[in-house]
PDB file of C-alpha atoms in Angstrom:
ATOM      1  CA  MET A   1      74.449  53.843 -24.788  1.00 44.00           C
ATOM      2  CA  CYS A   2      71.423  54.653 -26.960  1.00 46.00           C
ATOM      3  CA  ALA A   3      72.187  55.828 -30.482  1.00 39.00           C
ATOM      4  CA  SER A   4      70.321  59.079 -29.801  1.00 39.00           C
ATOM      5  CA  ARG A   5      72.919  59.958 -27.190  1.00 42.00           C
ATOM      6  CA  ASN A   6      76.002  59.154 -29.283  1.00 41.00           C
ATOM      7  CA  ALA A   7      76.212  62.590 -30.884  1.00 37.00           C
ATOM      8  CA  PHE A   8      76.031  64.233 -27.480  1.00 36.00           C
ATOM      9  CA  ALA A   9      78.751  61.958 -26.095  1.00 39.00           C
ATOM     10  CA  ARG A  10      81.063  62.679 -29.029  1.00 38.00           C
ATOM     11  CA  GLY A  11      80.611  66.420 -28.586  1.00 39.00           C
ATOM     12  CA  ARG A  12      81.889  66.571 -24.983  1.00 37.00           C
ATOM     13  CA  ARG A  13      85.635  66.199 -25.475  1.00 35.00           C
ATOM     14  CA  THR A  14      87.096  69.339 -23.945  1.00 34.00           C
ATOM     15  CA  PHE A  15      88.481  69.328 -20.425  1.00 32.00           C
ATOM     16  CA  LEU A  16      89.138  72.627 -18.654  1.00 32.00           C
ATOM     17  CA  ALA A  17      92.563  73.020 -17.066  1.00 32.00           C
ATOM     18  CA  LEU A  18      92.679  72.517 -13.299  1.00 32.00           C
ATOM     19  CA  ALA A  19      94.049  75.998 -12.736  1.00 31.00           C
ATOM     20  CA  ALA A  20      91.057  77.520 -14.480  1.00 32.00           C
ATOM     21  CA  ALA A  21      88.614  75.362 -12.569  1.00 34.00           C
ATOM     22  CA  GLY A  22      89.094  77.087  -9.220  1.00 35.00           C
ATOM     23  CA  LEU A  23      91.894  76.358  -6.729  1.00 29.00           C
ATOM     24  CA  TYR A  24      91.730  76.285  -2.960  1.00 31.00           C
ATOM     25  CA  SER A  25      93.814  78.508  -0.683  1.00 33.00           C
ATOM     26  CA  ALA A  26      95.562  77.367   2.491  1.00 30.00           C
ATOM     27  CA  THR A  27      92.482  78.418   4.430  1.00 27.00           C
ATOM     28  CA  ALA A  28      90.365  76.043   2.301  1.00 34.00           C
ATOM     29  CA  ARG A  29      88.475  78.891   0.667  1.00 40.00           C
ATOM     30  CA  ALA A  30      87.849  78.475  -3.051  1.00 40.00           C
ATOM     31  CA  VAL A  31      89.389  81.189  -5.220  1.00 35.00           C
ATOM     32  CA  GLY A  32      88.338  82.013  -8.727  1.00 46.00           C
ATOM     33  CA  PRO A  33      84.993  81.206 -10.358  1.00 52.00           C
ATOM     34  CA  PRO A  34      84.023  77.644 -11.230  1.00 59.00           C
ATOM     35  CA  PRO A  35      84.039  76.739 -14.923  1.00 64.00           C
ATOM     36  CA  THR A  36      80.936  77.558 -16.907  1.00 69.00           C
ATOM     37  CA  PRO A  37      78.703  74.455 -16.988  1.00 69.00           C
ATOM     38  CA  ARG A  38      78.525  72.836 -20.410  1.00 79.00           C
ATOM     39  CA  VAL A  39      74.994  71.686 -19.557  1.00 89.00           C
ATOM     40  CA  GLY A  40      72.776  73.818 -17.326  1.00 92.00           C
ATOM     41  CA  ALA A  41      70.977  72.421 -14.293  1.00 94.00           C
ATOM     42  CA  ALA A  42      67.520  72.632 -15.870  1.00 94.00           C
ATOM     43  CA  GLN A  43      68.643  70.840 -19.025  1.00 94.00           C
ATOM     44  CA  ALA A  44      70.484  68.173 -17.021  1.00 95.00           C
ATOM     45  CA  LEU A  45      67.400  67.580 -14.882  1.00 95.00           C
ATOM     46  CA  GLU A  46      65.220  67.156 -17.967  1.00 95.00           C
ATOM     47  CA  ARG A  47      67.700  64.655 -19.403  1.00 94.00           C
ATOM     48  CA  LEU A  48      67.575  62.618 -16.201  1.00 95.00           C
ATOM     49  CA  LYS A  49      63.767  62.685 -16.152  1.00 95.00           C
ATOM     50  CA  ALA A  50      63.580  61.618 -19.790  1.00 94.00           C
ATOM     51  CA  GLY A  51      66.110  58.867 -19.210  1.00 92.00           C
ATOM     52  CA  ASN A  52      64.198  57.509 -16.235  1.00 92.00           C
ATOM     53  CA  ALA A  53      60.955  57.584 -18.236  1.00 93.00           C
ATOM     54  CA  ALA A  54      62.656  55.525 -20.943  1.00 89.00           C
ATOM     55  CA  TYR A  55      63.986  53.119 -18.310  1.00 90.00           C
ATOM     56  CA  VAL A  56      60.507  52.622 -16.845  1.00 91.00           C
ATOM     57  CA  LYS A  57      58.852  52.193 -20.246  1.00 87.00           C
ATOM     58  CA  ALA A  58      61.452  49.935 -21.852  1.00 76.00           C
ATOM     59  CA  PRO A  59      64.054  48.842 -19.296  1.00 68.00           C
ATOM     60  CA  ALA A  60      65.977  46.623 -21.728  1.00 66.00           C
ATOM     61  CA  LEU A  61      69.426  48.154 -22.046  1.00 57.00           C
ATOM     62  CA  CYS A  62      70.388  49.898 -25.239  1.00 51.00           C
ATOM     63  CA  ALA A  63      73.343  48.389 -27.072  1.00 46.00           C
ATOM     64  CA  THR A  64      76.468  49.919 -25.582  1.00 57.00           C
ATOM     65  CA  ARG A  65      79.552  50.938 -27.499  1.00 68.00           C
ATOM     66  CA  LEU A  66      81.918  50.701 -24.570  1.00 69.00           C
ATOM     67  CA  LEU A  67      85.106  50.368 -26.582  1.00 75.00           C
ATOM     68  CA  GLU A  68      84.428  53.597 -28.472  1.00 77.00           C
ATOM     69  CA  GLN A  69      83.256  55.367 -25.323  1.00 77.00           C
ATOM     70  CA  ARG A  70      86.310  54.267 -23.382  1.00 79.00           C
ATOM     71  CA  ALA A  71      88.617  55.644 -26.063  1.00 80.00           C
ATOM     72  CA  GLN A  72      86.742  58.951 -26.095  1.00 81.00           C
ATOM     73  CA  GLN A  73      86.745  59.386 -22.321  1.00 76.00           C
ATOM     74  CA  ALA A  74      90.163  57.988 -21.379  1.00 84.00           C
ATOM     75  CA  ALA A  75      92.025  61.304 -21.485  1.00 81.00           C
ATOM     76  CA  HIS A  76      89.436  63.501 -19.773  1.00 81.00           C
ATOM     77  CA  GLN A  77      85.941  63.619 -18.338  1.00 84.00           C
ATOM     78  CA  ALA A  78      83.092  66.066 -18.818  1.00 85.00           C
ATOM     79  CA  PRO A  79      80.052  64.770 -16.891  1.00 92.00           C
ATOM     80  CA  TRP A  80      76.875  66.821 -17.057  1.00 93.00           C
ATOM     81  CA  ALA A  81      75.209  65.742 -13.778  1.00 96.00           C
ATOM     82  CA  THR A  82      76.302  64.499 -10.357  1.00 97.00           C
ATOM     83  CA  VAL A  83      74.373  61.871  -8.400  1.00 98.00           C
ATOM     84  CA  LEU A  84      74.867  61.088  -4.723  1.00 98.00           C
ATOM     85  CA  CYS A  85      73.025  57.884  -3.984  1.00 98.00           C
ATOM     86  CA  CYS A  86      72.886  54.915  -1.655  1.00 98.00           C
ATOM     87  CA  ALA A  87      75.314  52.039  -2.192  1.00 97.00           C
ATOM     88  CA  ASP A  88      72.348  49.665  -2.531  1.00 97.00           C
ATOM     89  CA  SER A  89      73.033  47.248  -5.403  1.00 96.00           C
ATOM     90  CA  ARG A  90      69.496  47.716  -6.739  1.00 97.00           C
ATOM     91  CA  VAL A  91      69.994  51.425  -7.477  1.00 97.00           C
ATOM     92  CA  PRO A  92      72.641  51.873 -10.195  1.00 95.00           C
ATOM     93  CA  PRO A  93      72.159  55.503 -11.268  1.00 96.00           C
ATOM     94  CA  GLU A  94      73.484  55.102 -14.817  1.00 93.00           C
ATOM     95  CA  LEU A  95      70.809  52.469 -15.486  1.00 93.00           C
ATOM     96  CA  VAL A  96      68.040  54.172 -13.515  1.00 94.00           C
ATOM     97  CA  PHE A  97      68.456  57.285 -15.645  1.00 94.00           C
ATOM     98  CA  GLY A  98      68.187  55.548 -18.968  1.00 90.00           C
ATOM     99  CA  GLY A  99      71.268  53.438 -19.580  1.00 86.00           C
ATOM    100  CA  LEU A 100      73.777  56.275 -19.677  1.00 86.00           C
ATOM    101  CA  GLY A 101      77.279  55.544 -20.907  1.00 82.00           C
ATOM    102  CA  LEU A 102      80.786  56.343 -19.735  1.00 86.00           C
ATOM    103  CA  GLY A 103      81.589  59.939 -18.813  1.00 88.00           C
ATOM    104  CA  GLN A 104      78.058  61.267 -18.375  1.00 92.00           C
ATOM    105  CA  LEU A 105      77.359  61.013 -14.626  1.00 96.00           C
ATOM    106  CA  PHE A 106      79.735  61.824 -11.775  1.00 96.00           C
ATOM    107  CA  VAL A 107      78.581  59.426  -9.057  1.00 97.00           C
ATOM    108  CA  ALA A 108      79.254  59.243  -5.306  1.00 97.00           C
ATOM    109  CA  ARG A 109      77.767  56.412  -3.248  1.00 98.00           C
ATOM    110  CA  ASN A 110      77.592  55.284   0.352  1.00 97.00           C
ATOM    111  CA  ALA A 111      74.955  53.563   2.463  1.00 97.00           C
ATOM    112  CA  GLY A 112      72.160  56.073   3.069  1.00 97.00           C
ATOM    113  CA  HIS A 113      73.910  58.770   0.939  1.00 98.00           C
ATOM    114  CA  VAL A 114      75.455  60.337   4.057  1.00 97.00           C
ATOM    115  CA  PRO A 115      77.115  63.712   3.240  1.00 96.00           C
ATOM    116  CA  ASP A 116      80.363  63.136   5.146  1.00 96.00           C
ATOM    117  CA  ASP A 117      83.526  65.154   4.502  1.00 96.00           C
ATOM    118  CA  ALA A 118      84.859  62.860   1.784  1.00 96.00           C
ATOM    119  CA  THR A 119      81.520  62.886  -0.014  1.00 97.00           C
ATOM    120  CA  LEU A 120      81.230  66.667   0.166  1.00 97.00           C
ATOM    121  CA  GLY A 121      84.748  66.953  -1.220  1.00 97.00           C
ATOM    122  CA  THR A 122      83.752  64.662  -4.076  1.00 97.00           C
ATOM    123  CA  LEU A 123      80.733  66.808  -4.897  1.00 98.00           C
ATOM    124  CA  GLU A 124      82.773  69.998  -4.650  1.00 97.00           C
ATOM    125  CA  TYR A 125      85.205  68.524  -7.151  1.00 96.00           C
ATOM    126  CA  ALA A 126      82.349  67.808  -9.558  1.00 96.00           C
ATOM    127  CA  CYS A 127      80.919  71.316  -9.327  1.00 95.00           C
ATOM    128  CA  SER A 128      84.060  73.425  -8.879  1.00 93.00           C
ATOM    129  CA  MET A 129      86.527  71.499 -11.025  1.00 93.00           C
ATOM    130  CA  LEU A 130      84.404  69.768 -13.651  1.00 94.00           C
ATOM    131  CA  GLY A 131      81.714  72.427 -14.027  1.00 93.00           C
ATOM    132  CA  VAL A 132      78.721  70.219 -13.186  1.00 96.00           C
ATOM    133  CA  ALA A 133      75.621  72.351 -12.555  1.00 96.00           C
ATOM    134  CA  LEU A 134      73.218  69.733 -11.157  1.00 97.00           C
ATOM    135  CA  VAL A 135      73.577  67.582  -8.034  1.00 98.00           C
ATOM    136  CA  VAL A 136      70.905  64.941  -7.403  1.00 98.00           C
ATOM    137  CA  VAL A 137      70.542  63.197  -4.045  1.00 98.00           C
ATOM    138  CA  LEU A 138      68.865  59.899  -4.848  1.00 98.00           C
ATOM    139  CA  GLY A 139      67.201  58.092  -1.947  1.00 98.00           C
ATOM    140  CA  HIS A 140      65.256  54.917  -2.531  1.00 98.00           C
ATOM    141  CA  GLU A 141      62.380  52.800  -1.328  1.00 98.00           C
ATOM    142  CA  ARG A 142      63.137  50.316   1.485  1.00 97.00           C
ATOM    143  CA  CYS A 143      66.618  51.718   2.129  1.00 98.00           C
ATOM    144  CA  GLY A 144      68.440  49.477   4.606  1.00 97.00           C
ATOM    145  CA  ALA A 145      70.402  52.319   6.203  1.00 98.00           C
ATOM    146  CA  VAL A 146      67.261  54.376   6.731  1.00 98.00           C
ATOM    147  CA  THR A 147      65.429  51.304   8.051  1.00 98.00           C
ATOM    148  CA  ALA A 148      68.238  50.882  10.582  1.00 98.00           C
ATOM    149  CA  ALA A 149      67.937  54.548  11.610  1.00 98.00           C
ATOM    150  CA  ALA A 150      64.201  54.082  12.072  1.00 98.00           C
ATOM    151  CA  ALA A 151      64.920  51.067  14.292  1.00 98.00           C
ATOM    152  CA  MET A 152      67.261  53.215  16.381  1.00 97.00           C
ATOM    153  CA  VAL A 153      64.504  55.779  16.889  1.00 97.00           C
ATOM    154  CA  ARG A 154      61.648  53.342  17.376  1.00 96.00           C
ATOM    155  CA  ASP A 155      63.291  50.441  19.190  1.00 96.00           C
ATOM    156  CA  GLY A 156      66.585  51.760  20.509  1.00 96.00           C
ATOM    157  CA  ALA A 157      68.519  49.424  18.200  1.00 96.00           C
ATOM    158  CA  ARG A 158      72.319  49.557  18.105  1.00 96.00           C
ATOM    159  CA  PHE A 159      74.722  48.505  15.374  1.00 96.00           C
ATOM    160  CA  PRO A 160      78.366  47.400  15.617  1.00 96.00           C
ATOM    161  CA  GLY A 161      81.561  48.785  14.153  1.00 97.00           C
ATOM    162  CA  PHE A 162      81.440  51.662  11.708  1.00 97.00           C
ATOM    163  CA  ILE A 163      77.819  50.875  10.850  1.00 97.00           C
ATOM    164  CA  GLY A 164      76.655  52.565  14.050  1.00 97.00           C
ATOM    165  CA  PRO A 165      78.051  56.045  13.316  1.00 96.00           C
ATOM    166  CA  LEU A 166      76.851  55.841   9.711  1.00 97.00           C
ATOM    167  CA  VAL A 167      73.294  55.031  10.796  1.00 98.00           C
ATOM    168  CA  GLU A 168      73.387  57.645  13.551  1.00 97.00           C
ATOM    169  CA  ALA A 169      73.934  60.308  10.893  1.00 98.00           C
ATOM    170  CA  ILE A 170      70.508  59.405   9.472  1.00 98.00           C
ATOM    171  CA  VAL A 171      68.712  59.307  12.828  1.00 98.00           C
ATOM    172  CA  PRO A 172      67.789  63.047  12.825  1.00 98.00           C
ATOM    173  CA  ALA A 173      65.827  62.545   9.597  1.00 98.00           C
ATOM    174  CA  ALA A 174      64.022  59.525  11.027  1.00 98.00           C
ATOM    175  CA  ARG A 175      63.280  61.295  14.301  1.00 98.00           C
ATOM    176  CA  ALA A 176      61.851  64.301  12.440  1.00 98.00           C
ATOM    177  CA  VAL A 177      59.126  62.185  10.803  1.00 98.00           C
ATOM    178  CA  ALA A 178      58.505  59.663  13.590  1.00 97.00           C
ATOM    179  CA  ASP A 179      55.070  61.115  14.390  1.00 96.00           C
ATOM    180  CA  GLN A 180      53.931  61.708  10.821  1.00 97.00           C
ATOM    181  CA  PRO A 181      51.160  59.569   9.283  1.00 97.00           C
ATOM    182  CA  GLY A 182      52.048  56.978   6.695  1.00 97.00           C
ATOM    183  CA  ASP A 183      54.949  54.587   6.412  1.00 97.00           C
ATOM    184  CA  PHE A 184      57.674  55.553   8.877  1.00 98.00           C
ATOM    185  CA  VAL A 185      60.604  54.265   6.838  1.00 98.00           C
ATOM    186  CA  ASP A 186      59.431  55.746   3.562  1.00 98.00           C
ATOM    187  CA  ASN A 187      58.773  59.113   5.211  1.00 98.00           C
ATOM    188  CA  ALA A 188      62.304  58.924   6.606  1.00 98.00           C
ATOM    189  CA  VAL A 189      63.716  58.062   3.161  1.00 98.00           C
ATOM    190  CA  ARG A 190      62.206  61.231   1.737  1.00 98.00           C
ATOM    191  CA  GLU A 191      63.260  63.360   4.691  1.00 98.00           C
ATOM    192  CA  ASN A 192      66.789  61.975   4.572  1.00 98.00           C
ATOM    193  CA  ALA A 193      67.102  62.833   0.875  1.00 98.00           C
ATOM    194  CA  ARG A 194      65.831  66.364   1.492  1.00 98.00           C
ATOM    195  CA  ARG A 195      68.175  66.892   4.435  1.00 98.00           C
ATOM    196  CA  THR A 196      71.153  65.585   2.505  1.00 98.00           C
ATOM    197  CA  ALA A 197      70.391  67.962  -0.359  1.00 98.00           C
ATOM    198  CA  ARG A 198      70.072  70.853   2.088  1.00 97.00           C
ATOM    199  CA  ASP A 199      73.342  69.909   3.799  1.00 97.00           C
ATOM    200  CA  ILE A 200      75.183  69.843   0.490  1.00 97.00           C
ATOM    201  CA  ALA A 201      73.797  73.235  -0.502  1.00 96.00           C
ATOM    202  CA  THR A 202      74.745  74.861   2.812  1.00 96.00           C
ATOM    203  CA  ARG A 203      77.746  73.066   4.344  1.00 96.00           C
ATOM    204  CA  SER A 204      79.900  73.305   1.235  1.00 96.00           C
ATOM    205  CA  GLU A 205      81.039  76.888   0.794  1.00 95.00           C
ATOM    206  CA  SER A 206      81.750  76.551  -2.911  1.00 95.00           C
ATOM    207  CA  ILE A 207      78.482  74.752  -3.703  1.00 97.00           C
ATOM    208  CA  ALA A 208      76.510  77.231  -1.577  1.00 97.00           C
ATOM    209  CA  ARG A 209      78.066  80.058  -3.563  1.00 95.00           C
ATOM    210  CA  GLY A 210      77.168  78.322  -6.804  1.00 95.00           C
ATOM    211  CA  VAL A 211      73.575  77.883  -5.623  1.00 96.00           C
ATOM    212  CA  ALA A 212      73.344  81.536  -4.571  1.00 96.00           C
ATOM    213  CA  GLU A 213      74.654  82.637  -7.969  1.00 94.00           C
ATOM    214  CA  GLY A 214      72.231  80.372  -9.834  1.00 94.00           C
ATOM    215  CA  LYS A 215      75.055  78.272 -11.293  1.00 94.00           C
ATOM    216  CA  VAL A 216      74.432  75.099  -9.287  1.00 96.00           C
ATOM    217  CA  ARG A 217      71.212  73.333  -8.354  1.00 97.00           C
ATOM    218  CA  VAL A 218      70.879  70.622  -5.696  1.00 98.00           C
ATOM    219  CA  VAL A 219      67.724  68.478  -5.742  1.00 98.00           C
ATOM    220  CA  ALA A 220      66.419  65.495  -3.783  1.00 98.00           C
ATOM    221  CA  ALA A 221      64.744  62.465  -5.324  1.00 98.00           C
ATOM    222  CA  ARG A 222      63.366  59.038  -4.416  1.00 98.00           C
ATOM    223  CA  TYR A 223      63.705  55.890  -6.506  1.00 98.00           C
ATOM    224  CA  ASP A 224      60.883  53.340  -6.354  1.00 98.00           C
ATOM    225  CA  LEU A 225      62.295  49.811  -6.384  1.00 97.00           C
ATOM    226  CA  ASP A 226      59.008  48.326  -7.558  1.00 96.00           C
ATOM    227  CA  SER A 227      58.134  50.640 -10.448  1.00 96.00           C
ATOM    228  CA  GLY A 228      61.587  51.949 -11.367  1.00 96.00           C
ATOM    229  CA  ARG A 229      60.327  55.523 -11.270  1.00 97.00           C
ATOM    230  CA  VAL A 230      62.322  58.433  -9.868  1.00 97.00           C
ATOM    231  CA  GLU A 231      60.258  61.039  -8.041  1.00 97.00           C
ATOM    232  CA  PHE A 232      61.906  64.429  -7.666  1.00 97.00           C
ATOM    233  CA  LEU A 233      60.957  65.831  -4.285  1.00 94.00           C
TER     234      LEU A 233
END
């Protein structure tokens, strides 16, 4: 982790008790307010933008102090942003956003960043239990899952096993932009990121409440594999 971030990392050592973070009743409704975010959504977003700018300008990794970080974070975690992104090996969010160290990002990944039940539960945990105020849905250029969804729409392609249902979840985004000018797959990548962000902000009751109260922000973004830049949509 960069030396400029060490002071920030050392300062985040307090973990709120689970009972104070908001429990769920038998009817799955959240009770009690979420913890106050240690870093607001606007500040977290600016940190991510600055980190990506540094990554694009000088992508060589900063010297990491993993042993010290591991000792600091072993007993608790206090991430300041959540990223839902594709499982693509070319899109590691900690590196894309500036070589962030342990304990800074709460990350969920699957092919095509599909907001299934397990993923939504993961994001709810980040916002309701850990007090994260910013959720970023990070799509990326030439996404294989989105390309497969486009093939389903355009060519009637089919995929075996559990791949089929995963890709089918992305098909509505591809179908929505099938007649738009420009690159079909890239238009679908952007639309899929936007739809995922919207799903998160509406399907999750606790996150929707946080958004309505101005305590949580959900944004969509696209990572460019060629330039390394993240575009917030």
